[in-house]
mmCIF file of C-alpha atoms in Angstrom:
data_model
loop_
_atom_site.group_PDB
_atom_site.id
_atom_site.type_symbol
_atom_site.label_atom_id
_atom_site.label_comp_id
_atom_site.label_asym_id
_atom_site.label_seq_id
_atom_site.Cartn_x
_atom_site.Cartn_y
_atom_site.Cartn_z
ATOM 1 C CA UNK A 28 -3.807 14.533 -10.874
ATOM 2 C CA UNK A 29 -2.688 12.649 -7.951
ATOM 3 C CA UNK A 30 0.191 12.871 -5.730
ATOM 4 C CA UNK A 31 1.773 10.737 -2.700
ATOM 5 C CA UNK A 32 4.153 12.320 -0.591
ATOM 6 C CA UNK A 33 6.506 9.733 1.513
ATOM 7 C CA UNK A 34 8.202 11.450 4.163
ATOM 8 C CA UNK A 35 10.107 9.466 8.044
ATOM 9 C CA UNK A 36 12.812 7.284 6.299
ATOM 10 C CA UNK A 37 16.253 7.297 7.535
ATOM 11 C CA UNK A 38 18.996 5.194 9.461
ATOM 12 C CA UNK A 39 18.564 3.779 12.499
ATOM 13 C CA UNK A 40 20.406 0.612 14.825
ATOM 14 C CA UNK A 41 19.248 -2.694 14.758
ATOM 15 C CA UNK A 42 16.136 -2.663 17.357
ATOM 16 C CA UNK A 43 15.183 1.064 16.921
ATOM 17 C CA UNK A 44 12.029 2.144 15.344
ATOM 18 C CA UNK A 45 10.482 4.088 12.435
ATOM 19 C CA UNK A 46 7.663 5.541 11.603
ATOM 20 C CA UNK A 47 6.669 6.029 7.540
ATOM 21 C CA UNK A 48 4.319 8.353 6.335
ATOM 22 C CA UNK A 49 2.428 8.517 2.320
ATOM 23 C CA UNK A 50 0.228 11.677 2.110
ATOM 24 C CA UNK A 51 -2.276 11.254 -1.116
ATOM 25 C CA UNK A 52 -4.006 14.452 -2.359
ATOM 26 C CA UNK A 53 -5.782 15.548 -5.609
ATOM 27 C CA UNK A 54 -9.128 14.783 -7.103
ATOM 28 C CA UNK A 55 -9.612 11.534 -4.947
ATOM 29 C CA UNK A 56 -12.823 10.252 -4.560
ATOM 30 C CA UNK A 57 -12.075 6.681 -2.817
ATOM 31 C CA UNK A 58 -9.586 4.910 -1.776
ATOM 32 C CA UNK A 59 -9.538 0.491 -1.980
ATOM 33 C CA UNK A 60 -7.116 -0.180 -0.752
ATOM 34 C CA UNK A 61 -3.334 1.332 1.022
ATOM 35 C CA UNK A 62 -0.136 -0.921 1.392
ATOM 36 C CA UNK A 63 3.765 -0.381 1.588
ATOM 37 C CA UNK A 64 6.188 -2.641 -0.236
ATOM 38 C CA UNK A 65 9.716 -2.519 -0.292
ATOM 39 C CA UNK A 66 12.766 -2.719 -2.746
ATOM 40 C CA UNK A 67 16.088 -3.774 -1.319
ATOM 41 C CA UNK A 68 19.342 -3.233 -3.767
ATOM 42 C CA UNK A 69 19.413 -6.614 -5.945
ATOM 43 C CA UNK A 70 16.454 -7.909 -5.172
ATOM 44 C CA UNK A 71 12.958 -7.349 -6.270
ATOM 45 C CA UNK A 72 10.114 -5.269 -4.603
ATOM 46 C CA UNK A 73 8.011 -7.193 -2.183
ATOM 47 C CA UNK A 74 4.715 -6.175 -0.241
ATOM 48 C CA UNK A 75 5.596 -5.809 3.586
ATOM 49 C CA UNK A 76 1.926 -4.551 4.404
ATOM 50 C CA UNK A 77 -1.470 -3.789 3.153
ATOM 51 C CA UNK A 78 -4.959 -2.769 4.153
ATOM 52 C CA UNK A 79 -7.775 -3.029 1.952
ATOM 53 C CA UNK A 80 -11.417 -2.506 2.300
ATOM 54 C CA UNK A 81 -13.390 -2.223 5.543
ATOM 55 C CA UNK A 82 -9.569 -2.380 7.379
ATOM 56 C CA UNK A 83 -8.252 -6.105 6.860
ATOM 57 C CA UNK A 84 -4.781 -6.338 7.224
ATOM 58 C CA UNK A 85 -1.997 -8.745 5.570
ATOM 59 C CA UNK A 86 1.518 -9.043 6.516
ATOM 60 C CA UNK A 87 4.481 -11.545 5.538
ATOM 61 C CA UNK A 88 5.949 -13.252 8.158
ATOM 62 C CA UNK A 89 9.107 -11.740 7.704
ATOM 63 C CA UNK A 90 7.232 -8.006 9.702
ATOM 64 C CA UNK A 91 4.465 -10.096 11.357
ATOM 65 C CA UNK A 92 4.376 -8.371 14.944
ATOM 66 C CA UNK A 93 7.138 -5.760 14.536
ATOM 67 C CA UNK A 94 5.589 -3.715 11.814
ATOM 68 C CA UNK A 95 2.091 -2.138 12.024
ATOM 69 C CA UNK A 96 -0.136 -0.045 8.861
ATOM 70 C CA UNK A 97 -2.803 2.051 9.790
ATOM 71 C CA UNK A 98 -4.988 4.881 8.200
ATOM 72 C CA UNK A 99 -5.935 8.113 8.933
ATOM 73 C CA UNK A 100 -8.699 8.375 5.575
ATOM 74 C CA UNK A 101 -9.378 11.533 6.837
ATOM 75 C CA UNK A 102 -6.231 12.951 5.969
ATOM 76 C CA UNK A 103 -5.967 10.442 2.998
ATOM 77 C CA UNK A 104 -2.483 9.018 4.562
ATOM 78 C CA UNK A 105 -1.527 6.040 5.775
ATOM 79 C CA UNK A 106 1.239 5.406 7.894
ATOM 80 C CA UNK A 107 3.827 2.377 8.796
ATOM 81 C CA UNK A 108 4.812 1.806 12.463
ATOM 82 C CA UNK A 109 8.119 -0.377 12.218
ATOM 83 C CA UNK A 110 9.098 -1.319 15.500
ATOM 84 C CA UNK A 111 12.560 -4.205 16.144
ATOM 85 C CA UNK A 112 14.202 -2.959 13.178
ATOM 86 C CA UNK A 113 16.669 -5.801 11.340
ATOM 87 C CA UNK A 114 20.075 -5.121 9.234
ATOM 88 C CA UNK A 115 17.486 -7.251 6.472
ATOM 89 C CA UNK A 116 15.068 -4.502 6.421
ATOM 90 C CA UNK A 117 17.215 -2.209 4.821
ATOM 91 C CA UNK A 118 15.590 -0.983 1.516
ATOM 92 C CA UNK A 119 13.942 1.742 -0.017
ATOM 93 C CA UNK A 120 10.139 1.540 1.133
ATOM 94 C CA UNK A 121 7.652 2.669 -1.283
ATOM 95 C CA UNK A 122 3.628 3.477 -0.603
ATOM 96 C CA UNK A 123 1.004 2.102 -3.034
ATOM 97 C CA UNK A 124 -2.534 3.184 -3.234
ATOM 98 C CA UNK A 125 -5.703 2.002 -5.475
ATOM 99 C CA UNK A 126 -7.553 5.543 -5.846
ATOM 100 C CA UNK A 127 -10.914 6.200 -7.586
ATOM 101 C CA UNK A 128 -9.673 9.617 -9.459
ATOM 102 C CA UNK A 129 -13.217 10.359 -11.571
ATOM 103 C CA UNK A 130 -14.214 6.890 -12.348
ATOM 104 C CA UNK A 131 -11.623 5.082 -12.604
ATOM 105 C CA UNK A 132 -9.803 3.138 -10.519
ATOM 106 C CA UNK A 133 -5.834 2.936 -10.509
ATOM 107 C CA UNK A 134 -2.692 1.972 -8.495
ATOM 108 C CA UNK A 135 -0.314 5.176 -7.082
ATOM 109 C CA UNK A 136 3.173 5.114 -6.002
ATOM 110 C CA UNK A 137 4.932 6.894 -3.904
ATOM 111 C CA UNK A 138 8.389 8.271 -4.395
ATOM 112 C CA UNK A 139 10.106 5.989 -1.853
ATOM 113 C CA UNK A 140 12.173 6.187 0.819
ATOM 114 C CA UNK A 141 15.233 4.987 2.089
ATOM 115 C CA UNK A 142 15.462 3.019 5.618
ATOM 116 C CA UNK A 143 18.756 1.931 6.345
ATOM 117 C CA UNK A 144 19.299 -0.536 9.689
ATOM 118 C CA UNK A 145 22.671 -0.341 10.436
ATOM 119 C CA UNK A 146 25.154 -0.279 14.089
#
């Protein structure tokens, strides 16, 4: 079995930062790709960043240049830097992984968590 642990949501003002952690562990035996997406109330989940292969990146241009994914494979965890925080990124924040678990490839989700911007 497989399990993602999300942990670093919370509130903070318009401007602040936050960093987001998703810790994968079980019988993992690659990992194709990592990404965060997010779910705000009413509206419907959306991909806000993603790294895939030998380290490509992709970002919307709604977090181009304020938010920042990066690996540590070592610890099979990636991470979300989200820097100028906006009232509109208010949501719950979910991690996604494509694992190999035996010989199979599959998508993972994490258990989200909540970032609320608000003064």
């Amino acid at each position: 079995q497989v399990q993602l642990v999300e942990s670093g949501g919370g509130l903070v003002q318009p401007g602040g930062s936050l960093r987001l952690s998703c810790a994968a562990s079980g019988r993992i035996k690659s990992i194709a790709a990592m990404g965060w997406y997010r779910q705000a109330p009413g509206k419907q989940r959306e991909l806000v960043a993603q790294i895939i292969g030998g380290g490509s990146t992709n970002y919307p241009d709604s977090v181009k240049g304020r938010f920042t994914i990066s690996t540590d494979n070592g610890k099979n965890t990636v991470y979300l830097q989200m820097n100028s925080l906006r009232r509109e990124d208010t949501a719950v924040y979910y991690c996604k992984l494509r694992l190999m678990v035996g010989t199979i490839f599959g998508d993972y989700w994490g258990q989200g968590t909540q970032v609320t911007v608000s003064s």
